[in-house]
Coordinates of C-alpha atoms and ligand atoms in Angstrom, one line a residue:
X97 CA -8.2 20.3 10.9
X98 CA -5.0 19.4 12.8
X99 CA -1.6 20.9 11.6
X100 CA 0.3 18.7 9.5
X101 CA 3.7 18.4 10.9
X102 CA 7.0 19.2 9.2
X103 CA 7.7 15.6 7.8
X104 CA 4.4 15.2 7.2
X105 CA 4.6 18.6 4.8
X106 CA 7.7 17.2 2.9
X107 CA 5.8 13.6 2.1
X108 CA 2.5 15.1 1.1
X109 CA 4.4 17.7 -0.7
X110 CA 6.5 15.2 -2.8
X111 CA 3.2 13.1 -3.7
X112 CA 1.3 16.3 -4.6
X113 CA 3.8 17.3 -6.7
X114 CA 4.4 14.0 -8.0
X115 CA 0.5 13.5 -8.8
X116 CA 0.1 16.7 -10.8
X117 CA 1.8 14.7 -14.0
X118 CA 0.7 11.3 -13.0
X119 CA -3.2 12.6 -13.5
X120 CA -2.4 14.5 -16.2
X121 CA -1.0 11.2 -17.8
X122 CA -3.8 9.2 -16.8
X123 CA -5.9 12.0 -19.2
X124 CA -4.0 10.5 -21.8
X125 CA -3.4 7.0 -20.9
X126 CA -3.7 5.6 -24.2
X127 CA -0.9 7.7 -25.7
X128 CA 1.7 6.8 -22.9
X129 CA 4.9 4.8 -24.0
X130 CA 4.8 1.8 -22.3
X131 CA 7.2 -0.6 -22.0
X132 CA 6.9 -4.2 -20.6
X133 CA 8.9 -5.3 -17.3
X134 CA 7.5 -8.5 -17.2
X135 CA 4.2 -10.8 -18.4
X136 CA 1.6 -8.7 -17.1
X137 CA 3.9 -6.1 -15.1
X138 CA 3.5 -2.4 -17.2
X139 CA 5.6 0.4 -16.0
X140 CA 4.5 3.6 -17.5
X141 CA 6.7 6.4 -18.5
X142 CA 4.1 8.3 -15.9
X143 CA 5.3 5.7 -13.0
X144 CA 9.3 6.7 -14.0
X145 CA 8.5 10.0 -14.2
X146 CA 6.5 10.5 -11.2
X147 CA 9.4 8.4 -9.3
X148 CA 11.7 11.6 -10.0
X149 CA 9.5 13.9 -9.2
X150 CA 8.9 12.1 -5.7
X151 CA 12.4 10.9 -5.3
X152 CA 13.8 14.8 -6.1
X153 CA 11.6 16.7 -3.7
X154 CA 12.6 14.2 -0.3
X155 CA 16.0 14.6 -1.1
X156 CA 15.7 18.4 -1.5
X157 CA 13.9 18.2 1.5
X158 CA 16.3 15.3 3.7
X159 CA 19.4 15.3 1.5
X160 CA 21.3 12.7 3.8
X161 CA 17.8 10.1 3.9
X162 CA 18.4 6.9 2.2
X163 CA 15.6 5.9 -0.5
X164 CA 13.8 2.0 -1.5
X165 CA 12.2 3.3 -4.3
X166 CA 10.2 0.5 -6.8
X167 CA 11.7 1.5 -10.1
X168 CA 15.5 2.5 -8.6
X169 CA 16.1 0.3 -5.9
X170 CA 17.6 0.9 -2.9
X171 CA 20.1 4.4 -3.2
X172 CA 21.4 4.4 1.1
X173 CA 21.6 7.8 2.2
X174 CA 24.9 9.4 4.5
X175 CA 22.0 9.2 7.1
X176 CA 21.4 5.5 7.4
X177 CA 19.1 5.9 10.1
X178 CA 16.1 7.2 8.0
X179 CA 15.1 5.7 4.7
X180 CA 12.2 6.8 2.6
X181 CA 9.8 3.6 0.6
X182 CA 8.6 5.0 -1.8
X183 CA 6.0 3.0 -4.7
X184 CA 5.8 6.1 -7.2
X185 CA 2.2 4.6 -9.0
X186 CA 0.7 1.7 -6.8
X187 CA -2.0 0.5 -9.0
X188 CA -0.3 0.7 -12.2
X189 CA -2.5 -2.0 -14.1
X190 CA -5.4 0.2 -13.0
X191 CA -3.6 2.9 -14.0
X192 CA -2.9 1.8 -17.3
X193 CA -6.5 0.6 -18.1
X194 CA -8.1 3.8 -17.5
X195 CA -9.3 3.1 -13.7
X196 CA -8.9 5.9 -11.2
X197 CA -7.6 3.7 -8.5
X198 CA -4.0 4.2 -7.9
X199 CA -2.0 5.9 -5.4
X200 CA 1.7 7.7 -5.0
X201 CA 2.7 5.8 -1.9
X202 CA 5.7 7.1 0.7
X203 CA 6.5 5.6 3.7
X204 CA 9.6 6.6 6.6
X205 CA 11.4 3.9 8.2
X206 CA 13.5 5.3 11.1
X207 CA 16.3 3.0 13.3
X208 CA 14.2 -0.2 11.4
X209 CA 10.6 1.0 12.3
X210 CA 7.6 1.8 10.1
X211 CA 7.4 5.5 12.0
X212 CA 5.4 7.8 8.8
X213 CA 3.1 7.0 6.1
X214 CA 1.6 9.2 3.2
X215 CA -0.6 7.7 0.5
X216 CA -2.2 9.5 -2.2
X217 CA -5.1 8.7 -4.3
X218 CA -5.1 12.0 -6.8
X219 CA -7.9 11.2 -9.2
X220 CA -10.4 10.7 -5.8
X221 CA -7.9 13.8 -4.3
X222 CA -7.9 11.5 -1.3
X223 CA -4.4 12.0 1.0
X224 CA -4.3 10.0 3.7
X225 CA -1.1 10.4 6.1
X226 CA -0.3 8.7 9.2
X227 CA 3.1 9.4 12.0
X228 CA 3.6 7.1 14.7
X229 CA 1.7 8.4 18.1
X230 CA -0.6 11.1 15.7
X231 CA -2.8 9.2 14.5
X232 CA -4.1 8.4 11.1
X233 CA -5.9 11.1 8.8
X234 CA -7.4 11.2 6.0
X235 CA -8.1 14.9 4.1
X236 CA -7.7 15.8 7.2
X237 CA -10.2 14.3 9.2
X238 CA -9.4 11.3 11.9
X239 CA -9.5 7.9 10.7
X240 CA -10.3 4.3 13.0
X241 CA -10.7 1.7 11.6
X242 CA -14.2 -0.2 11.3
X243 CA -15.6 -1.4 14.7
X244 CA -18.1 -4.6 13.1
X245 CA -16.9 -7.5 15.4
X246 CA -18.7 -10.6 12.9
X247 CA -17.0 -12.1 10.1
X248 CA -20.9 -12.3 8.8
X249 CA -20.7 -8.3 8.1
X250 CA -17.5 -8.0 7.1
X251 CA -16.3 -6.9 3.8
X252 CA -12.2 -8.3 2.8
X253 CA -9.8 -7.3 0.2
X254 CA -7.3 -8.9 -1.1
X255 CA -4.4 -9.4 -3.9
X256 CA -5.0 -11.7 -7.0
X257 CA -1.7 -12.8 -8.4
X258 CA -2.1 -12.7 -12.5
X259 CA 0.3 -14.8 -15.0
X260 CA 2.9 -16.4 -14.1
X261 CA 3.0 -15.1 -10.7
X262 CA 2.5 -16.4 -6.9
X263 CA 0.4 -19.5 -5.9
X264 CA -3.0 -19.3 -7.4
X265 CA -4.5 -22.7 -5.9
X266 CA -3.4 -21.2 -2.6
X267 CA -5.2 -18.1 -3.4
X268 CA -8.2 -19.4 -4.8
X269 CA -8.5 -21.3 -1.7
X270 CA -7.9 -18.3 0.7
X271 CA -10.5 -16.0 -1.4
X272 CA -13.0 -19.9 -1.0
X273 CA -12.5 -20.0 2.9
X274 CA -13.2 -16.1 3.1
X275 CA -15.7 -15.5 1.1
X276 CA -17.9 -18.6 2.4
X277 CA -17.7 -16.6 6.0
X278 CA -18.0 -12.8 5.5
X279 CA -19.4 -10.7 3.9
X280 CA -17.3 -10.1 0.6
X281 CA -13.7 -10.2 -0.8
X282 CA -12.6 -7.1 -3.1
X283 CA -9.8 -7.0 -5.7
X284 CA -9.9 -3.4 -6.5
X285 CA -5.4 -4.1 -7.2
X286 CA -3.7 -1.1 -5.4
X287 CA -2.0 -2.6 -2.5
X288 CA -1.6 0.5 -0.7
X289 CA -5.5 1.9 -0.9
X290 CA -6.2 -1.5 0.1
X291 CA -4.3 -0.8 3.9
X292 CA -6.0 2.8 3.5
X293 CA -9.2 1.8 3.6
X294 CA -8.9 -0.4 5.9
X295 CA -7.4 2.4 8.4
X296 CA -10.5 4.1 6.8
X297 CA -12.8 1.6 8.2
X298 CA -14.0 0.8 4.5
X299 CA -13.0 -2.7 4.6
X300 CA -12.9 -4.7 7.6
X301 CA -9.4 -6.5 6.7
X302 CA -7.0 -6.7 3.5
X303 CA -4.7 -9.8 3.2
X304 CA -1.8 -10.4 0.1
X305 CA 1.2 -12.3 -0.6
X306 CA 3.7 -11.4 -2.7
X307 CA 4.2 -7.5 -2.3
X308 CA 6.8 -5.4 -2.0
X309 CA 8.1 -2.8 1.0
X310 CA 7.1 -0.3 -0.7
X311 CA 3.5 -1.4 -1.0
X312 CA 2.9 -1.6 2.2
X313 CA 5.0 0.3 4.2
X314 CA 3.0 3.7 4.5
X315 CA -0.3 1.2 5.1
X316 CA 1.3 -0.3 7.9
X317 CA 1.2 3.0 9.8
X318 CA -1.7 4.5 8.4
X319 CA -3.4 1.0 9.9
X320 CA -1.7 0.9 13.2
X321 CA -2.5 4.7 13.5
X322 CA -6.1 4.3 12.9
X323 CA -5.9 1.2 15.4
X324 CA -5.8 -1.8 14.0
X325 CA -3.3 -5.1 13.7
X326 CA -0.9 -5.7 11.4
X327 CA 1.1 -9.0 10.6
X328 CA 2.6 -11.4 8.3
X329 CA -0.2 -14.1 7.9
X330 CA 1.5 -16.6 9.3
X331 CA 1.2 -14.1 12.7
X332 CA 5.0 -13.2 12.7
X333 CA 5.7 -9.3 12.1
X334 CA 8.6 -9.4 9.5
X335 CA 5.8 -8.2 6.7
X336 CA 8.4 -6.1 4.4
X337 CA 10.8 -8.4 4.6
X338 CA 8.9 -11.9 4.3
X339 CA 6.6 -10.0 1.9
X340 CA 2.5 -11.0 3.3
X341 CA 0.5 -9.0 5.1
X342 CA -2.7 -9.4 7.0
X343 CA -4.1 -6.4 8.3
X344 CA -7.3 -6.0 10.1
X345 CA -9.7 -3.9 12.9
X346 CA -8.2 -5.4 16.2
X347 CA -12.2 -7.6 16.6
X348 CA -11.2 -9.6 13.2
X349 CA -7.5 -9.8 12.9
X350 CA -7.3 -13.2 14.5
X351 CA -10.1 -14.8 13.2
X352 CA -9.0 -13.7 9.6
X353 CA -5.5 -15.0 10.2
X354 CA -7.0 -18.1 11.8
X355 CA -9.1 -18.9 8.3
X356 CA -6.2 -17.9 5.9
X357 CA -3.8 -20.7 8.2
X358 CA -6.0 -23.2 8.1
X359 CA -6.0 -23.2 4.1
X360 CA -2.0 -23.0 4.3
X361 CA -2.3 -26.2 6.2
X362 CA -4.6 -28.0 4.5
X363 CA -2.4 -27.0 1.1
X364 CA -1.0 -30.8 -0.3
X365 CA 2.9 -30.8 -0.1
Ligands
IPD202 C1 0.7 -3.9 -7.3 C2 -0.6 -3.4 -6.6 C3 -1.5 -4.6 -6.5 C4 -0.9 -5.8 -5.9 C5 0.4 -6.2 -6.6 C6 1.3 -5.0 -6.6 P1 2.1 -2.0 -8.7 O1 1.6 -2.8 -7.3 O2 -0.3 -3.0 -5.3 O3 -2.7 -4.3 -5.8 O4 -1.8 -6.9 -5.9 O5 0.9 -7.3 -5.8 O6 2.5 -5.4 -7.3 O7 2.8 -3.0 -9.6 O8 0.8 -1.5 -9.3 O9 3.0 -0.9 -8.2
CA203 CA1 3.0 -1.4 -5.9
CA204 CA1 4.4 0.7 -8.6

Protein backbone atom coordinates (compact mmCIF):
# COMPACT_ATOMS: atom_id res chain seq x y z
CA UNK A 1 0.00 0.00 0.00
CA UNK A 2 1.63 3.39 -0.90
CA UNK A 3 2.32 5.93 1.93
CA UNK A 4 -0.21 8.57 2.09
CA UNK A 5 1.53 11.85 1.96
CA UNK A 6 1.29 14.63 4.57
CA UNK A 7 -1.68 16.54 2.83
CA UNK A 8 -3.08 13.65 1.95
CA UNK A 9 -3.12 12.66 6.00
CA UNK A 10 -4.73 16.03 7.03
CA UNK A 11 -7.71 15.54 4.21
CA UNK A 12 -8.47 11.92 5.03
CA UNK A 13 -8.08 12.75 8.57
CA UNK A 14 -10.70 15.68 8.51
CA UNK A 15 -13.22 13.38 6.54
CA UNK A 16 -12.67 10.40 8.89
CA UNK A 17 -13.26 12.38 11.67
CA UNK A 18 -16.02 14.16 10.10
CA UNK A 19 -17.72 10.67 9.08
CA UNK A 20 -17.69 9.20 12.57
CA UNK A 21 -20.94 11.53 13.51
CA UNK A 22 -22.29 11.67 9.99
CA UNK A 23 -22.82 7.60 10.12
CA UNK A 24 -23.76 7.69 13.46
CA UNK A 25 -26.52 10.15 12.33
CA UNK A 26 -27.49 8.25 9.43
CA UNK A 27 -28.34 5.31 12.38
CA UNK A 28 -30.83 7.63 13.33
CA UNK A 29 -31.88 9.48 10.31
CA UNK A 30 -35.46 9.70 11.15
CA UNK A 31 -34.86 11.54 14.45
CA UNK A 32 -32.54 14.25 12.87
CA UNK A 33 -33.79 17.99 12.88
CA UNK A 34 -34.17 19.00 9.61
CA UNK A 35 -34.68 22.10 8.29
CA UNK A 36 -35.60 23.09 4.68
CA UNK A 37 -33.15 25.40 2.41
CA UNK A 38 -35.22 25.22 -0.40
CA UNK A 39 -38.10 22.91 -2.42
CA UNK A 40 -36.46 19.75 -2.26
CA UNK A 41 -32.90 21.00 -0.89
CA UNK A 42 -32.60 19.27 3.03
CA UNK A 43 -29.65 20.20 5.04
CA UNK A 44 -29.41 18.01 7.98
CA UNK A 45 -28.14 19.12 11.33
CA UNK A 46 -25.52 15.96 10.47
CA UNK A 47 -24.35 18.01 7.11
CA UNK A 48 -23.76 21.37 9.55
CA UNK A 49 -22.25 19.47 11.98
CA UNK A 50 -19.98 17.43 10.00
CA UNK A 51 -19.00 20.87 8.15
CA UNK A 52 -17.34 21.87 11.59
CA UNK A 53 -15.84 18.94 12.23
CA UNK A 54 -14.16 19.00 8.60
CA UNK A 55 -13.76 22.76 8.48
CA UNK A 56 -11.90 22.59 12.28
CA UNK A 57 -9.51 19.88 11.62
CA UNK A 58 -7.93 21.70 8.04
CA UNK A 59 -7.58 24.75 9.82
CA UNK A 60 -5.84 23.12 12.72
CA UNK A 61 -3.92 21.47 10.29
CA UNK A 62 -3.26 24.76 7.56
CA UNK A 63 -4.30 27.63 9.69
CA UNK A 64 -3.49 30.30 6.95
CA UNK A 65 -5.65 27.95 3.92
CA UNK A 66 -8.63 29.75 2.67
CA UNK A 67 -12.03 27.48 2.74
CA UNK A 68 -15.33 27.15 -0.06
CA UNK A 69 -17.20 25.28 2.12
CA UNK A 70 -21.23 24.43 0.92
CA UNK A 71 -22.94 25.52 4.06
CA UNK A 72 -20.44 28.65 5.02
CA UNK A 73 -19.35 30.04 1.91
CA UNK A 74 -16.24 31.16 1.02
CA UNK A 75 -13.97 32.25 4.50
CA UNK A 76 -10.30 33.38 2.35
CA UNK A 77 -7.41 32.37 4.28
CA UNK A 78 -4.02 34.88 5.05
CA UNK A 79 -2.65 32.24 2.55
CA UNK A 80 -4.61 33.04 -0.61
CA UNK A 81 -2.73 30.68 -2.50
CA UNK A 82 -4.35 27.40 -1.22
CA UNK A 83 -8.01 27.04 -0.62
CA UNK A 84 -9.77 23.98 0.62
CA UNK A 85 -13.64 22.92 -1.32
CA UNK A 86 -15.08 21.25 0.89
CA UNK A 87 -19.05 19.58 0.32
CA UNK A 88 -19.45 18.29 4.11
CA UNK A 89 -22.49 15.51 3.01
CA UNK A 90 -22.62 15.15 -0.84
CA UNK A 91 -25.64 13.03 -1.31
CA UNK A 92 -27.74 14.55 1.31
CA UNK A 93 -31.22 13.55 -0.26
CA UNK A 94 -29.80 9.99 -0.09
CA UNK A 95 -28.67 10.73 3.05
CA UNK A 96 -31.75 11.72 4.42
CA UNK A 97 -33.92 8.86 2.95
CA UNK A 98 -32.00 6.21 4.56
CA UNK A 99 -29.59 5.37 1.44
CA UNK A 100 -25.91 4.70 2.21
CA UNK A 101 -24.69 6.63 -0.71
CA UNK A 102 -23.17 9.81 0.27
CA UNK A 103 -19.79 11.10 0.70
CA UNK A 104 -17.61 13.89 2.79
CA UNK A 105 -15.98 15.54 -0.18
CA UNK A 106 -12.47 17.79 0.13
CA UNK A 107 -10.80 19.11 -2.56
CA UNK A 108 -7.23 21.58 -2.68
CA UNK A 109 -7.04 24.19 -5.07
CA UNK A 110 -3.47 25.69 -5.14
CA UNK A 111 -2.35 29.08 -7.48
CA UNK A 112 -6.12 28.28 -9.27
CA UNK A 113 -5.51 24.50 -9.96
CA UNK A 114 -7.49 21.45 -8.90
CA UNK A 115 -3.96 19.85 -7.29
CA UNK A 116 -5.75 17.19 -4.29
CA UNK A 117 -8.79 15.41 -3.88
CA UNK A 118 -10.31 13.20 -0.97
CA UNK A 119 -13.77 11.70 -1.08
CA UNK A 120 -15.27 9.59 1.40
CA UNK A 121 -18.00 7.14 1.18
CA UNK A 122 -18.20 6.03 5.17
CA UNK A 123 -21.12 3.63 5.22
CA UNK A 124 -19.30 1.48 2.14
CA UNK A 125 -15.85 2.73 4.25
CA UNK A 126 -14.70 3.58 0.75
CA UNK A 127 -11.77 6.63 0.69
CA UNK A 128 -10.73 7.38 -2.38
CA UNK A 129 -7.79 10.21 -2.56
CA UNK A 130 -6.15 11.58 -5.47
CA UNK A 131 -2.71 14.51 -5.67
CA UNK A 132 -1.72 15.76 -8.77
CA UNK A 133 1.28 13.45 -10.38
CA UNK A 134 0.31 10.45 -7.60
CA UNK A 135 -2.14 9.06 -8.91
CA UNK A 136 -5.57 8.13 -7.92
CA UNK A 137 -6.35 5.46 -5.07
CA UNK A 138 -8.87 4.04 -3.72
CA UNK A 139 -8.49 2.15 0.03
CA UNK A 140 -5.42 2.13 -0.98
CA UNK A 141 -5.17 0.37 -4.06
CA UNK A 142 -4.52 2.12 -7.72
CA UNK A 143 -7.33 3.24 -9.58
CA UNK A 144 -7.71 3.76 -13.82
CA UNK A 145 -10.33 4.32 -15.11
CA UNK A 146 -12.43 1.76 -17.37
CA UNK A 147 -10.67 0.84 -20.63
CA UNK A 148 -14.25 -0.30 -22.89
CA UNK A 149 -13.79 1.89 -26.06
CA UNK A 150 -17.88 1.33 -27.33
CA UNK A 151 -20.61 3.44 -26.37
CA UNK A 152 -22.57 -0.11 -26.82
CA UNK A 153 -20.84 -1.32 -23.37
CA UNK A 154 -20.82 1.52 -21.69
CA UNK A 155 -22.58 2.27 -18.46
CA UNK A 156 -23.27 6.63 -17.76
CA UNK A 157 -24.27 8.49 -14.85
CA UNK A 158 -25.69 11.42 -14.49
CA UNK A 159 -27.60 14.32 -12.38
CA UNK A 160 -31.48 14.65 -12.45
CA UNK A 161 -32.47 18.14 -11.55
CA UNK A 162 -35.82 17.75 -9.11
CA UNK A 163 -38.48 20.68 -8.49
CA UNK A 164 -38.07 23.74 -9.44
CA UNK A 165 -34.56 23.37 -10.55
CA UNK A 166 -32.36 23.27 -13.94
CA UNK A 167 -33.75 22.42 -17.44
CA UNK A 168 -35.58 19.22 -17.34
CA UNK A 169 -36.55 19.04 -21.25
CA UNK A 170 -32.85 19.52 -21.80
CA UNK A 171 -32.22 16.67 -19.44
CA UNK A 172 -34.69 14.34 -20.46
CA UNK A 173 -33.31 14.75 -23.84
CA UNK A 174 -29.54 14.20 -22.81
CA UNK A 175 -30.54 11.04 -20.63
CA UNK A 176 -32.93 10.02 -24.42
CA UNK A 177 -29.81 10.51 -26.74
CA UNK A 178 -27.58 8.48 -24.10
CA UNK A 179 -29.39 5.98 -23.16
CA UNK A 180 -30.58 4.97 -26.89
CA UNK A 181 -26.51 4.42 -27.55
CA UNK A 182 -24.88 2.80 -24.48
CA UNK A 183 -25.28 0.78 -22.34
CA UNK A 184 -27.13 2.49 -19.33
CA UNK A 185 -27.58 5.86 -17.46
CA UNK A 186 -27.48 5.82 -13.49
CA UNK A 187 -28.89 8.42 -11.12
CA UNK A 188 -27.49 7.08 -7.92
CA UNK A 189 -27.51 11.52 -6.76
CA UNK A 190 -24.02 12.03 -5.02
CA UNK A 191 -22.17 14.12 -7.47
CA UNK A 192 -18.88 13.38 -6.09
CA UNK A 193 -19.13 9.24 -6.06
CA UNK A 194 -20.34 9.76 -9.36
CA UNK A 195 -16.47 11.32 -10.54
CA UNK A 196 -15.26 8.37 -8.11
CA UNK A 197 -16.35 5.76 -9.81
CA UNK A 198 -15.69 6.85 -12.73
CA UNK A 199 -11.85 7.21 -11.73
CA UNK A 200 -12.80 3.68 -10.38
CA UNK A 201 -13.59 2.45 -13.81
CA UNK A 202 -17.29 1.70 -12.49
CA UNK A 203 -18.87 3.87 -14.90
CA UNK A 204 -17.57 4.61 -18.18
CA UNK A 205 -18.58 8.56 -17.93
CA UNK A 206 -20.70 10.92 -15.45
CA UNK A 207 -22.15 14.13 -17.02
CA UNK A 208 -24.31 17.05 -14.79
CA UNK A 209 -25.30 20.60 -14.92
CA UNK A 210 -25.93 22.56 -12.29
CA UNK A 211 -23.38 21.66 -9.42
CA UNK A 212 -21.38 23.33 -7.40
CA UNK A 213 -17.22 23.61 -6.75
CA UNK A 214 -17.46 21.78 -4.16
CA UNK A 215 -19.12 18.79 -5.84
CA UNK A 216 -16.76 18.29 -8.10
CA UNK A 217 -13.64 19.61 -7.24
CA UNK A 218 -11.94 16.45 -5.43
CA UNK A 219 -13.56 14.26 -8.61
CA UNK A 220 -11.74 16.32 -10.96
CA UNK A 221 -8.52 15.06 -9.64
CA UNK A 222 -9.39 11.77 -8.57
CA UNK A 223 -10.50 11.50 -12.53
CA UNK A 224 -7.50 13.09 -14.07
CA UNK A 225 -5.40 10.92 -11.66
CA UNK A 226 -6.87 7.76 -12.58
CA UNK A 227 -6.50 9.05 -16.36
CA UNK A 228 -9.29 10.22 -17.69
CA UNK A 229 -10.83 13.74 -19.29
CA UNK A 230 -12.49 16.23 -17.73
CA UNK A 231 -14.47 19.23 -19.19
CA UNK A 232 -17.37 21.49 -19.20
CA UNK A 233 -19.83 19.85 -21.73
CA UNK A 234 -19.66 22.35 -23.95
CA UNK A 235 -15.63 21.18 -24.16
CA UNK A 236 -14.30 24.38 -22.46
CA UNK A 237 -12.44 23.66 -19.01
CA UNK A 238 -13.94 26.42 -16.64
CA UNK A 239 -16.20 23.31 -14.87
CA UNK A 240 -16.30 25.02 -11.20
CA UNK A 241 -16.89 28.11 -12.33
CA UNK A 242 -19.48 27.54 -15.37
CA UNK A 243 -20.85 24.78 -13.18
CA UNK A 244 -21.14 21.31 -15.96
CA UNK A 245 -19.01 18.69 -16.07
CA UNK A 246 -18.44 15.84 -18.47
CA UNK A 247 -16.07 13.45 -17.37
CA UNK A 248 -15.08 10.31 -19.00
CA UNK A 249 -12.22 7.37 -19.79
CA UNK A 250 -10.10 9.22 -22.46
CA UNK A 251 -11.82 6.30 -25.50
CA UNK A 252 -15.43 7.92 -24.64
CA UNK A 253 -14.99 11.52 -23.61
CA UNK A 254 -15.52 12.90 -26.99
CA UNK A 255 -18.11 10.81 -28.27
CA UNK A 256 -20.08 11.44 -24.99
CA UNK A 257 -19.59 15.22 -25.33
CA UNK A 258 -20.40 14.95 -29.04
CA UNK A 259 -24.04 13.24 -28.17
CA UNK A 260 -24.78 15.68 -25.16
CA UNK A 261 -24.02 18.88 -27.91
CA UNK A 262 -25.91 17.69 -30.41
CA UNK A 263 -29.12 17.74 -27.98
CA UNK A 264 -28.00 21.42 -26.77
CA UNK A 265 -28.29 22.26 -30.40
CA UNK A 266 -31.19 20.80 -31.41
CA UNK A 267 -32.88 22.51 -27.96
CA UNK A 268 -35.82 25.19 -29.65
CA UNK A 269 -34.83 28.82 -28.67
C1 LIG B 1 -26.13 17.12 -4.75
C2 LIG B 1 -25.64 15.78 -5.20
C3 LIG B 1 -26.42 15.30 -6.41
C4 LIG B 1 -26.41 16.29 -7.54
C5 LIG B 1 -26.88 17.64 -7.05
C6 LIG B 1 -26.05 18.11 -5.85
P1 LIG B 1 -25.93 17.74 -2.12
O1 LIG B 1 -25.36 17.62 -3.66
O2 LIG B 1 -24.26 15.81 -5.54
O3 LIG B 1 -25.89 14.08 -6.94
O4 LIG B 1 -27.25 15.83 -8.57
O5 LIG B 1 -26.77 18.56 -8.11
O6 LIG B 1 -26.56 19.35 -5.40
O7 LIG B 1 -27.00 18.81 -2.14
O8 LIG B 1 -26.44 16.42 -1.75
O9 LIG B 1 -24.71 18.17 -1.38
CA1 LIG C 1 -23.14 18.37 -3.09
CA1 LIG D 1 -23.84 18.97 0.47
Amino acid sequence: MAQESALLNVMTGAARKAARGLVRDFGEVENLQVSRKGPADFVSAADHKAERIVCAELRKARPRYGILSEESGLTEGADTSNRWIVDPLDGTTNFLHGLAHFAISIGLERDAELIAGVIYAPVLDQLFVAEKGQGARLNGNRLRVSARKQMGDALFATGIPFMGVGDHERVLQEVGAVMAVSAGVRRFGTASLDLAYVAAGRFEGFWETGLYPWDMAAGIVLVREAGGYVSEIGGGTEMMKNRNILAANDSLHQPLGRILRSVATQKPQ
